[in-house]
Coordinates of C-alpha atoms and ligand atoms in Angstrom, one line a residue:
M274 CA 0.0 0.0 0.0
T275 CA 1.3 3.5 -0.9
D276 CA 2.1 5.6 2.2
S277 CA 3.1 9.1 0.9
V278 CA 4.4 9.9 -2.6
R279 CA 5.8 13.1 -3.8
F280 CA 5.9 13.9 -7.5
A281 CA 6.9 16.5 -10.0
C282 CA 6.9 15.9 -13.8
T283 CA 10.4 16.3 -15.3
G284 CA 9.0 16.6 -18.8
C285 CA 11.0 13.7 -20.1
G286 CA 8.3 12.6 -22.6
K287 CA 8.6 9.0 -21.8
C288 CA 4.9 8.6 -21.1
C289 CA 4.2 9.9 -24.7
T290 CA 6.2 7.2 -26.2
G291 CA 5.1 3.6 -26.7
H292 CA 1.9 4.1 -24.7
H293 CA -1.6 3.7 -26.2
V294 CA -3.5 6.5 -24.6
P295 CA -7.0 5.6 -23.5
L296 CA -9.5 8.1 -24.9
T297 CA -13.1 9.2 -24.1
L298 CA -15.6 8.9 -26.9
D299 CA -15.3 12.6 -27.6
E300 CA -11.4 12.5 -27.5
A301 CA -11.6 9.5 -29.9
R302 CA -13.6 11.6 -32.3
R303 CA -11.1 14.4 -32.2
W304 CA -8.2 11.9 -32.5
A305 CA -9.9 10.5 -35.6
D306 CA -10.6 13.9 -37.0
A307 CA -6.9 14.8 -36.6
A308 CA -5.8 11.8 -38.8
G309 CA -4.7 9.8 -35.7
Q310 CA -5.0 6.0 -35.5
V311 CA -7.1 4.4 -32.8
V312 CA -6.6 0.9 -31.3
V313 CA -9.6 -0.8 -29.8
L314 CA -8.9 -3.1 -26.9
I315 CA -11.6 -5.4 -25.7
E316 CA -12.0 -7.6 -22.7
A317 CA -15.0 -9.5 -21.3
F318 CA -16.2 -11.3 -18.2
V319 CA -19.1 -13.3 -16.9
V320 CA -21.0 -11.7 -14.0
D321 CA -19.9 -13.4 -10.8
G322 CA -18.0 -15.9 -13.1
P323 CA -15.0 -16.3 -15.2
G324 CA -13.0 -13.1 -15.8
M325 CA -14.7 -11.1 -13.1
P326 CA -12.4 -9.9 -10.2
P327 CA -14.9 -10.2 -7.3
E328 CA -13.1 -7.4 -5.3
Q329 CA -13.7 -5.0 -8.3
R330 CA -17.3 -6.1 -8.9
E331 CA -18.9 -2.6 -8.8
H332 CA -16.1 -0.9 -10.7
V333 CA -16.0 -3.5 -13.6
L334 CA -19.8 -3.8 -13.8
R335 CA -20.2 0.1 -14.2
R336 CA -17.7 0.3 -17.0
S337 CA -18.9 -2.7 -19.0
H338 CA -22.0 -3.6 -21.1
A339 CA -24.0 -6.9 -21.4
V340 CA -23.8 -8.6 -24.8
P341 CA -25.2 -12.0 -26.0
C342 CA -22.6 -14.7 -26.3
G343 CA -23.8 -18.1 -27.4
T344 CA -26.7 -19.1 -25.3
G345 CA -25.5 -17.0 -22.3
D346 CA -24.4 -13.4 -21.5
A347 CA -21.0 -11.8 -21.2
R348 CA -20.1 -8.2 -20.3
V349 CA -17.5 -6.4 -22.3
S350 CA -15.3 -3.5 -21.5
V351 CA -14.0 -1.5 -24.5
T352 CA -11.1 0.9 -24.7
F353 CA -10.5 3.2 -27.5
A354 CA -7.0 4.3 -27.3
A355 CA -4.6 6.5 -29.2
F356 CA -2.3 4.1 -31.2
N357 CA 1.2 5.1 -30.1
P358 CA 3.6 2.3 -30.8
G359 CA 6.4 4.9 -30.9
R360 CA 6.4 8.7 -30.2
C361 CA 3.0 10.2 -30.1
H362 CA 2.4 12.3 -33.2
N363 CA 1.6 15.2 -31.0
L364 CA 5.1 15.2 -29.3
D365 CA 7.5 17.8 -30.9
D366 CA 11.2 17.6 -31.2
N367 CA 11.7 19.2 -27.8
D368 CA 9.4 16.5 -26.2
L369 CA 6.6 19.0 -25.7
C370 CA 3.0 18.2 -26.5
T371 CA 1.7 20.3 -29.3
I372 CA -2.0 19.9 -28.2
Y373 CA -1.1 20.5 -24.5
E374 CA -4.3 22.6 -23.8
Q375 CA -6.5 20.0 -25.4
R376 CA -4.5 16.8 -24.5
P377 CA -6.6 13.8 -23.4
L378 CA -7.7 13.3 -19.9
V379 CA -5.4 10.3 -19.4
C380 CA -2.4 12.5 -20.4
R381 CA -3.4 14.9 -17.7
I382 CA -3.7 12.2 -15.1
Y383 CA -0.5 10.1 -15.7
P384 CA 1.1 8.8 -13.6
V385 CA -1.9 8.5 -11.3
E386 CA -4.0 5.4 -11.5
I387 CA -7.6 5.5 -12.7
N388 CA -8.7 2.2 -11.5
P389 CA -9.4 2.7 -7.7
H390 CA -8.2 -0.9 -7.0
I391 CA -4.7 -0.4 -8.4
P392 CA -2.4 1.5 -6.0
L393 CA 0.1 3.9 -7.5
R394 CA 3.5 2.1 -7.8
P395 CA 6.3 4.4 -8.9
D396 CA 8.6 1.6 -10.1
S397 CA 5.9 0.5 -12.6
K398 CA 5.8 4.0 -14.2
D399 CA 8.0 5.5 -16.9
C400 CA 8.9 8.6 -14.8
P401 CA 12.6 8.9 -13.9
P402 CA 13.6 8.4 -10.2
E403 CA 14.1 12.1 -9.7
A404 CA 10.4 12.9 -10.5
W405 CA 9.5 11.0 -7.3
Q406 CA 12.1 12.9 -5.2
Q407 CA 10.7 16.4 -5.8
G408 CA 7.5 18.4 -5.9
P409 CA 4.5 18.4 -3.7
E410 CA 2.8 15.3 -2.0
L411 CA 0.9 13.5 -4.7
I412 CA -0.6 10.6 -2.5
H413 CA -1.1 10.6 1.2
G414 CA -2.1 7.2 2.6
T415 CA -4.3 6.0 -0.4
Q416 CA -5.8 9.4 -1.2
L417 CA -4.8 11.7 -4.0
V418 CA -3.9 15.1 -2.5
D419 CA -4.7 17.4 -5.3
A420 CA -8.4 18.2 -5.7
G421 CA -8.0 19.1 -9.4
L422 CA -6.4 15.7 -10.1
Q423 CA -9.1 13.9 -8.1
A424 CA -11.8 15.6 -10.4
L425 CA -9.9 14.5 -13.5
V426 CA -9.8 10.9 -12.2
Q427 CA -13.5 11.1 -11.5
A428 CA -14.2 12.5 -14.9
S429 CA -12.3 9.7 -16.6
R430 CA -14.1 7.0 -14.6
Q431 CA -17.4 8.7 -15.4
A432 CA -16.7 8.8 -19.1
D433 CA -15.9 5.0 -19.1
R434 CA -19.4 4.4 -17.7
D435 CA -21.2 7.0 -19.9
D436 CA -19.5 5.9 -23.1
I437 CA -19.5 2.1 -22.8
A438 CA -22.9 1.4 -24.6
A439 CA -21.9 3.7 -27.5
K440 CA -18.5 2.0 -27.8
V441 CA -20.0 -1.4 -27.9
A442 CA -22.4 -0.2 -30.7
V443 CA -19.5 1.1 -32.7
C444 CA -17.6 -2.2 -32.2
Q445 CA -20.6 -4.2 -33.4
A446 CA -21.1 -2.0 -36.4
L447 CA -17.5 -2.4 -37.5
G448 CA -17.5 -6.2 -36.8
M449 CA -15.3 -6.1 -33.8
T450 CA -17.2 -8.7 -31.8
T451 CA -14.4 -11.1 -30.5
S452 CA -13.2 -10.4 -27.0
A453 CA -10.5 -11.9 -24.8
L454 CA -11.5 -12.9 -21.1
K455 CA -10.6 -10.3 -18.6
G456 CA -7.4 -11.2 -16.7
N457 CA -6.5 -13.6 -19.7
G458 CA -5.8 -10.9 -22.2
F459 CA -7.2 -8.4 -24.6
T460 CA -8.2 -8.6 -28.2
A461 CA -6.8 -5.6 -30.2
Y462 CA -8.2 -4.2 -33.4
L463 CA -6.8 -1.4 -35.7
P464 CA -10.1 -0.2 -37.4
D465 CA -10.2 1.6 -40.7
M466 CA -10.2 5.2 -39.4
G467 CA -12.7 6.4 -42.2
A468 CA -15.3 3.8 -41.1
F469 CA -14.4 4.4 -37.4
A470 CA -14.9 8.1 -37.8
N471 CA -18.3 7.7 -39.5
A472 CA -19.5 5.3 -36.8
L473 CA -18.5 8.0 -34.2
A474 CA -20.2 10.8 -36.0
Q475 CA -23.5 8.9 -35.7
I476 CA -23.5 6.3 -33.1
P477 CA -25.1 3.2 -34.6
V478 CA -28.0 1.4 -32.9
D479 CA -27.0 -1.5 -30.9
D480 CA -27.8 -4.4 -33.2
G481 CA -27.6 -7.2 -30.6
A482 CA -24.8 -8.8 -32.4
Q483 CA -23.5 -12.2 -31.0
W484 CA -20.1 -12.0 -29.4
T485 CA -17.4 -14.7 -29.2
L486 CA -14.6 -15.1 -26.5
H487 CA -11.0 -15.8 -27.7
V488 CA -9.7 -18.1 -25.1
E489 CA -6.8 -20.6 -25.6
D490 CA -6.6 -22.2 -22.1
E491 CA -8.4 -25.5 -22.4
A492 CA -9.8 -25.6 -18.9
L493 CA -11.1 -22.1 -19.2
V494 CA -12.8 -23.0 -22.6
A495 CA -14.5 -26.0 -20.9
S496 CA -15.8 -23.9 -18.2
L497 CA -17.2 -21.1 -20.4
R498 CA -18.8 -23.6 -22.8
E499 CA -20.5 -25.3 -19.8
Q500 CA -22.1 -22.0 -19.3
G501 CA -23.3 -21.8 -23.0
L502 CA -20.7 -19.2 -24.0
H503 CA -19.3 -19.2 -27.5
T504 CA -15.5 -19.4 -27.6
T505 CA -12.7 -19.6 -30.3
N506 CA -9.1 -20.4 -30.3
E507 CA -8.6 -20.1 -34.0
P508 CA -5.6 -17.9 -35.0
P509 CA -6.9 -14.3 -35.3
V510 CA -7.1 -12.7 -38.7
Y511 CA -8.8 -9.4 -38.1
Y512 CA -7.5 -8.8 -34.5
A513 CA -4.5 -9.6 -32.3
F514 CA -4.9 -11.6 -29.1
I515 CA -2.7 -10.2 -26.4
G516 CA -2.5 -12.9 -23.8
F517 CA -1.2 -12.4 -20.3
Ligands
SF4_853 S1 -1.3 13.9 -26.6 FE1 0.4 15.0 -25.9 S2 0.5 14.5 -23.7 FE2 -0.7 13.0 -24.6 S3 0.7 11.3 -25.3 FE3 0.5 12.7 -27.0 S4 2.2 14.1 -26.8 FE4 1.9 13.2 -24.9
SF4_854 S1 7.1 10.0 -17.8 FE1 6.5 11.0 -15.9 S2 8.2 12.6 -15.6 FE2 8.3 12.0 -17.8 S3 6.9 13.5 -19.0 FE3 5.6 11.7 -18.3 S4 4.7 12.3 -16.4 FE4 6.5 13.7 -16.7

């Protein structure tokens, strides 16, 4: 558990390199309009069953959406993220953000965790050691000290809840209906950005599409099939399976 953490950003730019930045629906629209690529990351769970961390029950339920899967139901969580395999295209040669005033919420929040069940661990972040040896107190006990930062974290959590139904409808309209099981991995899609922008411009109606779970672990597959859920372990063609 975190006791007390000080922090001051050194402006090193490492968090802007090699990080896919989760975006709200509005931010994803703006990213698409600015010719950015979005990666779609999907994970699913069964309520009080496979994939659901019991201690995070309320948190994961509120940011997920029920979808039909075989003869059962799953809930999916969808992340639209700025696809940044290298330097973010908004980072200039001096490691400064060229959209600083309009940068996404998650960029404003880093290195703080958004999931309330994950404590901040400086050693898991990209910030250099000196960033943690200076500046005001960031965390006291388990609490974020800065009220402005607290508000940004709350806004990010609320956007996850408000946006999930629309994100699922967009995924379904674009055929992104295979999910990994939460805790077992993600499925990742790189949608055609023209089609993605069109879907975001006018959110499609939820067409009730059937979903499939990409699971390779045989014991897990057996347990999911017992519950009537539809699974696949075929090599992915239109998505990547990022297993843990
Ligand atoms: S939008 Fe700006 S702050 Fe966010 S990752 Fe890109 S360069 Fe960094
Ligand atoms: S990695 Fe940390 S110290 Fe470096 S720019 Fe990002 S927030 Fe600042």
